[in-house]
Every structure is written in C-alpha cells, then in structure tokens.
Amino acid sequence: MSKLVLEGVAAFDPVTGKRQTNVNLCIADGKIKAIGDVPPSFSDARRMQLPGRTVLPGFTDLHVHVAAANANLGVSASMPNFLVALKTLPVLRGMLNRGFTTVRDAGGADYGMCEAVNSGALWAPRILSSGKALSQTGGHADFRQRNDKLDDACGCLGRQGAIGRVVDGVDAMRLAVREELLKGATQIKVMASGGVASPNDPITNTQYSEEELRAAVQEAEAAGTYVMAHAYTARAVRRAVECGVKCIEHGNLIDEETARLLVERDVACVPTLATLDRLSEKGAGLGFPIESLEKIDGARSVGRKALALMQRMGVRVGFGSDMLGELHPFQSDEFGVRAEVVGNIEAIRSATCVAAEITRETGVRGTVAVGAVADLVVVDGDPVEDISLLLGQGEHIPVVIKGGVVMKEAGRLLEPAGS
C-alpha cells in the first residue's frame, strides 16, 4: 500500500485531549506509523501540505438507517428493492463526505451493502450492520396499519427498505438472531419499547418479554457479539439492561436511578436528538404519519436533559443521528445539539473514542495515535474551538481518509479505481 504524509497539521487526539501543532502524520499499510518528524522510510511517500488544518479520527455514527429511503418507514418498507438500493448510494456517499468513516446501521443494511463497501466497489463508510431489527408484533418495526390485512408491510419477508422484521416467542427469537448473524450482522438490534416512527405503539410501552430479550442476548453472546436495544423510558431501559443488553438506543426518558444502573453494568447509551428536531420541523411535509408526529414532542422535550444527566452520571454516551429518508443530509446536526449540552470536546469524543469503545475497537479506531487504523478527517480550523466546522455537508472537511486510502481530497469525493 502507498505511503502518505500529512504535513504541518495539528493533530487532536480525543482519547488524551491533547493537540499537537505543526506535526507530520505518516500513514502506511492502512495505519498511522508516525506522528512528528518524518522517518527516513517515508522519503518516497506522497506528501499533502495541510498547514492550519486539524486532523481528527474519522467519525463513527452509531445509529443510522442507510436503507431508510423515506422518512415514513412504512412507505420505505413497501418500496421496490432495487429502488431502495439505488437510493442508499447517495446516502452513504453523503455520510463519507461529512467525515463519517464508520456507521453502525440500526436496522436495514444487508450483507450486499456491506460487501460492496468492504470489497471497494463502493467508496463509503464502513458499515457495522445489525441486519433487520427484531420487533414483536405491533412493535416498533411493525408498520402495518390497524385496518390492513396482516401482509408483509412489516418486512417479514426481507424487503430491502424495511428496517426490521417481526419475531414473536423465545424459539423464534433464537432463530431470528442466528439468521441475522448468518447473514452478516455484526451486532443484533431489538425493539424494547415503543417508538416515534411506528404507528401503533406508544413510547411508554415496553416490548418483548424478558425471556425473549434474554434469548436474544444469549444467542448474540454465543457468537461473540452484543445486543443493542431501542428503548425510550426508564422502565424499558432497566428491563433491557437487566436482560443483558449492552447498548441502549435513545433513552430520552431515562432517570437518575437507571443512569446509575447503566454505569454499574457497563452499558452504553446512544441518544439521537437532532432527528427529533428535524422531524418536528419537517415531518409533516415529508409524509410522516400523524400518529408519529404526535409522539415527537414528548421525547424531544426531555432528550437534552437526559443527555446532561447521563454525562453527569458517567454513562458512556455515543454519537447517533437516526436520520431518515430526506433528512439524511442533517446527520451532522447532532454535533451541534450535543455541543450545546456537553461541550465541543465531548461531542467529538462521542463520535470518535467513545464510539470505538462501544464497537469494541478501543485503540484501533477513534484515536490519532501510532498503530491506530488511519481513519481520519482533516478540518479547516479547530473544531474544538468551533464545532460548526463539523456541521453541514463537509464544507470544512477537505480530506477524508479511510483505512489509509484518501477518499476525499480538496473538498471533493473521489471514486474507486476503475469506476
């Protein structure tokens, strides 16, 4: 693999909080080999002069739905598979353009998408796929209307645009987890409470029996991975944690006692706040169901307080955007929302070193350190001082490097060789 030197940069490592100025960052074999002076072995390396720029680890978004082609997930679940696949391509490219080198898909991305990225056929963020999220009948991934026949609008037969599948019962849960792992899931997603986007389940509902949740956890752990659970209320979060879930998604209605439980059990949480702001603003015009719009304010009004509480209690809090359909371009808004509550550095940490802890890649990704994978973003200026540099569509991110390969340069996304 070719060698690369980023010359004269400031390197910010969110693990240590230290910023080195006017250093050279040397990359080879997909990893960071040196920071500081250029070793003699890099005399033949390509050099990029980047004075005044700051290098950060590539960002990780822990909660995306790349196959959610429509903000109305029921509509997305019924779209033709090929159309959904085509609509996924600009979503992934947009994420890469904004500096996200890894995304953890919380329901929808399949093996084919991941393989297209891993094989180099598509330059996009690395995808950690959950396969189809698992939902009980009438749960958060069951988008059938009350007046419909019980057909496949829920995605039970694997439609590309469906974020989940309906599974009921302990034995069926074990089989579903095994099937999703067989199809390439790197972690398992379950719906453990009601949600905003689904039509028939209030947020206050708990979903799945404890026996079903434990079955999912047992099967995931047997395969060396973990379960992430959609859960909004303190009651739903506690049930999931007590059943062995290792990552909570959303958690807007969490309380202090439950936050303490997360710390005690070493369970992370991935709040998704900016998406509720955008859905409140634009959801009606995008065809978001009225039943869902009515749920938004209840979760949105307390989300920032929940983030502040978890930060104060010491919960590991990762970055998640959860944008859907036409809202995908607002992914980086989450940086701004978090910075308002916990400050710029913690907002950056949530998408870098904390995210790497959650994906079990501490020291491998999410850090600017010798030996780490060279997933990097170059920013015009210092985002520690000005978080707005990370917002928008990557206008202030001229360079994105994934696995040592330059995928964006001079503000423009590049294409795979031979494409």
C-alpha positions as semicolon CSV with decimal commas, in nm:
position;residue;x (nm);y (nm);z (nm)
1;M;0,000;0,000;0,000
2;S;0,126;0,351;-0,079
3;K;0,269;0,578;0,187
4;L;0,123;0,916;0,273
5;V;0,241;1,209;0,485
6;L;0,006;1,483;0,606
7;E;0,245;1,776;0,652
8;G;0,224;2,060;0,902
9;V;-0,107;1,965;1,060
10;A;-0,244;1,999;1,410
11;A;-0,337;1,654;1,542
12;F;-0,611;1,632;1,805
13;D;-0,645;1,302;1,987
14;P;-0,982;1,281;2,170
15;V;-0,850;0,999;2,389
16;T;-0,593;1,221;2,560
17;G;-0,746;1,558;2,479
18;K;-0,407;1,674;2,355
19;R;-0,347;1,882;2,043
20;Q;-0,007;1,866;1,874
21;T;0,066;2,152;1,634
22;N;0,271;2,165;1,316
23;V;0,343;1,792;1,305
24;N;0,369;1,541;1,024
25;L;0,137;1,242;1,029
26;C;0,274;0,940;0,843
27;I;0,046;0,665;0,709
28;A;0,129;0,327;0,558
29;D;-0,040;-0,014;0,537
30;G;-0,367;0,146;0,643
31;K;-0,231;0,261;0,980
32;I;-0,072;0,561;1,144
33;K;0,300;0,486;1,155
34;A;0,446;0,808;1,298
35;I;0,342;1,149;1,431
36;G;0,606;1,423;1,438
37;D;0,917;1,400;1,226
38;V;0,906;1,204;0,901
39;P;1,102;0,875;0,927
40;P;1,360;0,800;0,653
41;S;1,143;0,511;0,534
42;F;0,888;0,772;0,419
43;S;1,128;0,951;0,184
44;D;0,931;0,818;-0,113
45;A;0,586;0,891;0,034
46;R;0,324;1,112;-0,120
47;R;0,301;1,439;0,074
48;M;-0,007;1,654;0,132
49;Q;0,069;2,002;0,265
50;L;-0,209;2,097;0,507
51;P;-0,092;2,390;0,722
52;G;-0,355;2,530;0,957
53;R;-0,571;2,220;0,936
54;T;-0,665;1,989;1,223
55;V;-0,660;1,611;1,192
56;L;-0,919;1,413;1,392
57;P;-1,015;1,046;1,390
58;G;-1,279;0,961;1,132
59;F;-1,625;0,988;1,282
60;T;-1,849;0,697;1,377
61;D;-2,227;0,733;1,371
62;L;-2,365;0,456;1,591
63;H;-2,727;0,485;1,484
64;V;-2,810;0,513;1,114
65;H;-3,062;0,355;0,879
66;V;-2,893;0,375;0,541
67;A;-3,177;0,186;0,369
68;A;-3,447;0,417;0,507
69;A;-3,520;0,580;0,173
70;N;-3,829;0,760;0,303
71;A;-3,889;0,937;0,635
72;N;-4,214;0,742;0,655
73;L;-4,071;0,400;0,736
74;G;-4,393;0,226;0,638
75;V;-4,359;0,369;0,287
76;S;-3,990;0,280;0,278
77;A;-4,072;-0,082;0,369
78;S;-4,301;-0,114;0,069
79;M;-4,066;0,035;-0,193
80;P;-3,915;-0,188;-0,465
81;N;-3,585;-0,341;-0,357
82;F;-3,382;-0,206;-0,649
83;L;-3,510;0,147;-0,594
84;V;-3,415;0,132;-0,226
85;A;-3,066;0,008;-0,316
86;L;-3,015;0,297;-0,558
87;K;-3,135;0,550;-0,302
88;T;-2,890;0,407;-0,049
89;L;-2,587;0,505;-0,259
90;P;-2,608;0,884;-0,219
91;V;-2,692;0,839;0,150
92;L;-2,367;0,652;0,207
93;R;-2,164;0,891;-0,008
94;G;-2,308;1,186;0,182
95;M;-2,201;1,032;0,512
96;L;-1,847;0,983;0,388
97;N;-1,840;1,341;0,259
98;R;-1,932;1,460;0,611
99;G;-1,637;1,271;0,762
100;F;-1,806;0,952;0,883
101;T;-1,573;0,662;0,812
102;T;-1,779;0,406;1,010
103;V;-2,154;0,379;1,061
104;R;-2,341;0,127;1,273
105;D;-2,666;0,051;1,097
106;A;-2,950;0,002;1,344
107;G;-3,174;-0,187;1,104
108;G;-3,192;-0,226;0,727
109;A;-2,841;-0,256;0,585
110;D;-2,773;-0,603;0,448
111;Y;-2,472;-0,817;0,358
112;G;-2,468;-0,693;-0,001
113;M;-2,429;-0,330;0,105
114;C;-2,151;-0,417;0,347
115;E;-1,971;-0,631;0,091
116;A;-1,993;-0,357;-0,172
117;V;-1,808;-0,127;0,070
118;N;-1,564;-0,386;0,203
119;S;-1,468;-0,503;-0,147
120;G;-1,401;-0,148;-0,265
121;A;-1,679;-0,150;-0,523
122;L;-1,838;0,142;-0,336
123;W;-1,641;0,409;-0,152
124;A;-1,849;0,475;0,156
125;P;-1,823;0,445;0,534
126;R;-1,753;0,100;0,676
127;I;-2,092;-0,044;0,777
128;L;-2,146;-0,236;1,100
129;S;-2,479;-0,394;1,013
130;S;-2,745;-0,519;1,253
131;G;-2,932;-0,678;0,964
132;K;-3,304;-0,647;1,030
133;A;-3,401;-0,507;1,369
134;L;-3,619;-0,752;1,563
135;S;-3,966;-0,639;1,666
136;Q;-4,262;-0,804;1,832
137;T;-4,599;-0,798;1,655
138;G;-4,730;-0,442;1,689
139;G;-4,385;-0,324;1,795
140;H;-4,156;-0,053;1,671
141;A;-4,062;-0,223;1,342
142;D;-4,417;-0,335;1,260
143;F;-4,555;-0,067;1,029
144;R;-4,881;-0,236;0,937
145;Q;-5,183;-0,015;0,985
146;R;-5,469;-0,130;1,204
147;N;-5,704;-0,152;0,906
148;D;-5,466;-0,352;0,686
149;K;-5,452;-0,722;0,633
150;L;-5,154;-0,878;0,808
151;D;-4,943;-0,876;0,494
152;D;-4,570;-0,814;0,453
153;A;-4,569;-0,439;0,516
154;C;-4,367;-0,520;0,828
155;G;-4,082;-0,656;0,617
156;C;-4,115;-1,011;0,749
157;L;-4,005;-1,148;0,413
158;G;-3,693;-0,935;0,394
159;R;-3,783;-0,633;0,182
160;Q;-3,481;-0,411;0,126
161;G;-3,645;-0,095;0,257
162;A;-3,774;-0,245;0,582
163;I;-3,562;-0,166;0,885
164;G;-3,691;-0,469;1,075
165;R;-3,876;-0,797;1,089
166;V;-4,148;-0,922;1,320
167;V;-4,047;-1,205;1,554
168;D;-4,250;-1,344;1,844
169;G;-4,158;-1,606;2,103
170;V;-3,836;-1,733;2,257
171;D;-3,763;-2,001;1,997
172;A;-3,843;-1,767;1,710
173;M;-3,615;-1,506;1,867
174;R;-3,325;-1,751;1,886
175;L;-3,377;-1,847;1,523
176;A;-3,402;-1,483;1,408
177;V;-3,080;-1,385;1,585
178;R;-2,899;-1,680;1,432
179;E;-3,034;-1,592;1,088
180;E;-2,925;-1,229;1,113
181;L;-2,579;-1,338;1,227
182;L;-2,563;-1,587;0,941
183;K;-2,644;-1,303;0,701
184;G;-2,355;-1,097;0,835
185;A;-2,487;-0,891;1,127
186;T;-2,205;-0,764;1,348
187;Q;-2,444;-0,696;1,636
188;I;-2,815;-0,754;1,698
189;K;-3,082;-0,484;1,732
190;V;-3,406;-0,541;1,925
191;M;-3,700;-0,310;1,982
192;A;-3,757;-0,298;2,358
193;S;-4,006;-0,010;2,377
194;G;-4,250;0,187;2,168
195;G;-4,115;0,447;1,931
196;V;-4,183;0,761;1,734
197;A;-4,184;0,632;1,376
198;S;-4,418;0,334;1,422
199;P;-4,796;0,380;1,417
200;N;-4,942;0,157;1,689
201;D;-4,708;0,159;1,991
202;P;-4,687;0,447;2,240
203;I;-4,336;0,531;2,354
204;T;-4,431;0,429;2,708
205;N;-4,492;0,065;2,603
206;T;-4,237;-0,199;2,687
207;Q;-4,182;-0,461;2,416
208;Y;-4,070;-0,823;2,425
209;S;-4,086;-1,040;2,733
210;E;-3,778;-1,071;2,948
211;E;-3,743;-1,429;2,829
212;E;-3,735;-1,315;2,466
213;L;-3,480;-1,042;2,541
214;R;-3,257;-1,285;2,730
215;A;-3,276;-1,531;2,442
216;A;-3,151;-1,263;2,202
217;V;-2,866;-1,172;2,437
218;Q;-2,765;-1,535;2,486
219;E;-2,750;-1,601;2,113
220;A;-2,555;-1,282;2,044
221;E;-2,306;-1,352;2,323
222;A;-2,263;-1,710;2,199
223;A;-2,150;-1,559;1,869
224;G;-1,912;-1,315;2,039
225;T;-2,120;-1,003;1,992
226;Y;-2,385;-0,799;2,172
227;V;-2,742;-0,668;2,160
228;M;-2,838;-0,304;2,118
229;A;-3,192;-0,212;2,220
230;H;-3,429;0,064;2,114
231;A;-3,570;0,191;2,447
232;Y;-3,703;0,532;2,544
233;T;-3,838;0,505;2,901
234;A;-3,653;0,432;3,223
235;R;-3,865;0,117;3,269
236;A;-3,784;-0,014;2,922
237;V;-3,415;0,067;2,964
238;R;-3,396;-0,113;3,301
239;R;-3,564;-0,426;3,162
240;A;-3,323;-0,437;2,869
241;V;-3,015;-0,383;3,085
242;E;-3,122;-0,646;3,337
243;C;-3,161;-0,891;3,049
244;G;-2,803;-0,831;2,934
245;V;-2,834;-0,568;2,660
246;K;-2,506;-0,377;2,623
247;C;-2,614;-0,062;2,436
248;I;-2,931;0,144;2,469
249;E;-3,057;0,349;2,176
250;H;-3,234;0,680;2,250
251;G;-3,304;0,671;2,628
252;N;-3,480;1,010;2,623
253;L;-3,694;0,934;2,931
254;I;-3,418;0,786;3,146
255;D;-3,397;0,875;3,516
256;E;-3,106;0,902;3,759
257;E;-3,154;0,555;3,907
258;T;-3,150;0,397;3,562
259;A;-2,847;0,601;3,452
260;R;-2,666;0,468;3,759
261;L;-2,761;0,114;3,657
262;L;-2,604;0,171;3,313
263;V;-2,279;0,273;3,478
264;E;-2,285;-0,025;3,715
265;R;-2,348;-0,274;3,431
266;D;-2,109;-0,100;3,187
267;V;-2,387;-0,035;2,939
268;A;-2,356;0,247;2,685
269;C;-2,629;0,475;2,551
270;V;-2,667;0,635;2,210
271;P;-2,909;0,930;2,226
272;T;-3,045;1,060;1,895
273;L;-3,159;1,417;1,947
274;A;-3,122;1,617;1,626
275;T;-3,351;1,385;1,431
276;L;-3,644;1,474;1,659
277;D;-3,577;1,843;1,597
278;R;-3,585;1,791;1,221
279;L;-3,887;1,560;1,230
280;S;-4,076;1,816;1,436
281;E;-3,987;2,083;1,180
282;K;-4,023;1,891;0,854
283;G;-4,200;1,563;0,928
284;A;-4,549;1,665;0,820
285;G;-4,426;1,786;0,483
286;L;-4,239;1,459;0,430
287;G;-4,543;1,244;0,490
288;F;-4,453;1,139;0,842
289;P;-4,765;0,978;0,994
290;I;-4,979;1,199;1,217
291;E;-4,965;0,932;1,487
292;S;-4,589;0,964;1,488
293;L;-4,583;1,343;1,481
294;E;-4,791;1,345;1,798
295;K;-4,526;1,139;1,977
296;I;-4,231;1,359;1,890
297;D;-4,271;1,639;2,142
298;G;-4,287;1,402;2,437
299;A;-3,946;1,257;2,353
300;R;-3,790;1,573;2,213
301;S;-3,865;1,795;2,515
302;V;-3,666;1,578;2,756
303;G;-3,386;1,450;2,531
304;R;-3,131;1,719;2,614
305;K;-3,196;1,681;2,988
306;A;-3,138;1,307;2,953
307;L;-2,807;1,369;2,775
308;A;-2,694;1,608;3,051
309;L;-2,798;1,357;3,319
310;M;-2,607;1,070;3,158
311;Q;-2,298;1,283;3,113
312;R;-2,311;1,385;3,478
313;M;-2,358;1,026;3,594
314;G;-2,068;0,895;3,386
315;V;-2,261;0,689;3,130
316;R;-2,066;0,612;2,813
317;V;-2,257;0,818;2,557
318;G;-2,204;0,754;2,186
319;F;-2,298;0,958;1,879
320;G;-2,612;0,864;1,685
321;S;-2,806;1,062;1,426
322;D;-3,101;0,835;1,331
323;M;-3,191;1,049;1,029
324;L;-3,444;0,901;0,788
325;G;-3,516;0,946;0,419
326;E;-3,491;1,307;0,310
327;L;-3,342;1,402;0,649
328;H;-3,011;1,217;0,600
329;P;-2,827;1,540;0,498
330;F;-2,886;1,673;0,853
331;Q;-2,672;1,396;1,008
332;S;-2,404;1,631;1,143
333;D;-2,660;1,845;1,324
334;E;-2,611;1,601;1,612
335;F;-2,267;1,752;1,676
336;G;-2,425;2,093;1,734
337;V;-2,702;1,963;1,963
338;R;-2,455;1,772;2,178
339;A;-2,206;2,056;2,195
340;E;-2,478;2,281;2,338
341;V;-2,529;2,036;2,625
342;V;-2,189;1,875;2,696
343;G;-1,938;2,095;2,511
344;N;-1,739;2,058;2,191
345;I;-1,482;1,806;2,313
346;E;-1,740;1,562;2,450
347;A;-1,943;1,595;2,131
348;I;-1,631;1,498;1,931
349;R;-1,542;1,219;2,174
350;S;-1,890;1,069;2,137
351;A;-1,826;1,016;1,763
352;T;-1,465;0,900;1,798
353;C;-1,306;0,733;2,101
354;V;-1,630;0,666;2,289
355;A;-1,786;0,521;1,974
356;A;-1,480;0,296;1,938
357;E;-1,531;0,170;2,293
358;I;-1,892;0,085;2,213
359;T;-1,798;-0,102;1,894
360;R;-1,524;-0,282;2,090
361;E;-1,240;-0,121;1,893
362;T;-1,068;0,084;2,164
363;G;-0,725;0,194;2,047
364;V;-0,789;0,062;1,698
365;R;-1,018;0,341;1,582
366;G;-1,133;0,671;1,731
367;T;-0,783;0,792;1,811
368;V;-0,496;0,974;1,642
369;A;-0,214;0,756;1,769
370;V;0,064;0,544;1,627
371;G;-0,067;0,198;1,547
372;A;-0,430;0,300;1,505
373;V;-0,620;0,246;1,181
374;A;-0,580;0,551;0,958
375;D;-0,945;0,657;0,954
376;L;-0,901;1,034;0,961
377;V;-1,065;1,364;0,877
378;V;-0,887;1,689;0,804
379;V;-1,073;2,003;0,914
380;D;-1,022;2,364;0,809
381;G;-0,952;2,518;1,150
382;D;-1,004;2,383;1,501
383;P;-1,342;2,217;1,573
384;V;-1,257;2,200;1,943
385;E;-1,300;2,577;1,938
386;D;-1,567;2,594;1,667
387;I;-1,795;2,290;1,639
388;S;-1,974;2,447;1,341
389;L;-1,679;2,332;1,129
390;L;-1,823;1,980;1,154
391;L;-2,177;2,073;1,051
392;G;-2,334;2,083;0,707
393;Q;-2,215;1,863;0,420
394;G;-1,844;1,856;0,491
395;E;-1,773;2,201;0,351
396;H;-1,495;2,246;0,611
397;I;-1,361;1,892;0,573
398;P;-1,132;1,894;0,267
399;V;-0,982;1,548;0,324
400;V;-1,127;1,216;0,442
401;I;-0,906;0,907;0,474
402;K;-1,043;0,558;0,541
403;G;-0,806;0,273;0,612
404;G;-0,518;0,478;0,478
405;V;-0,692;0,548;0,146
406;V;-0,770;0,909;0,052
407;M;-1,140;0,913;-0,033
408;K;-1,198;1,287;-0,030
409;E;-0,941;1,543;-0,137
410;A;-0,955;1,917;-0,196
411;G;-1,318;1,906;-0,082
412;R;-1,426;1,652;-0,342
413;L;-1,517;1,287;-0,302
414;L;-1,308;1,058;-0,519
415;E;-1,411;0,736;-0,694
416;P;-1,275;0,381;-0,666
417;A;-1,010;0,294;-0,922
418;G;-1,172;0,162;-1,239
419;S;-1,516;0,301;-1,165
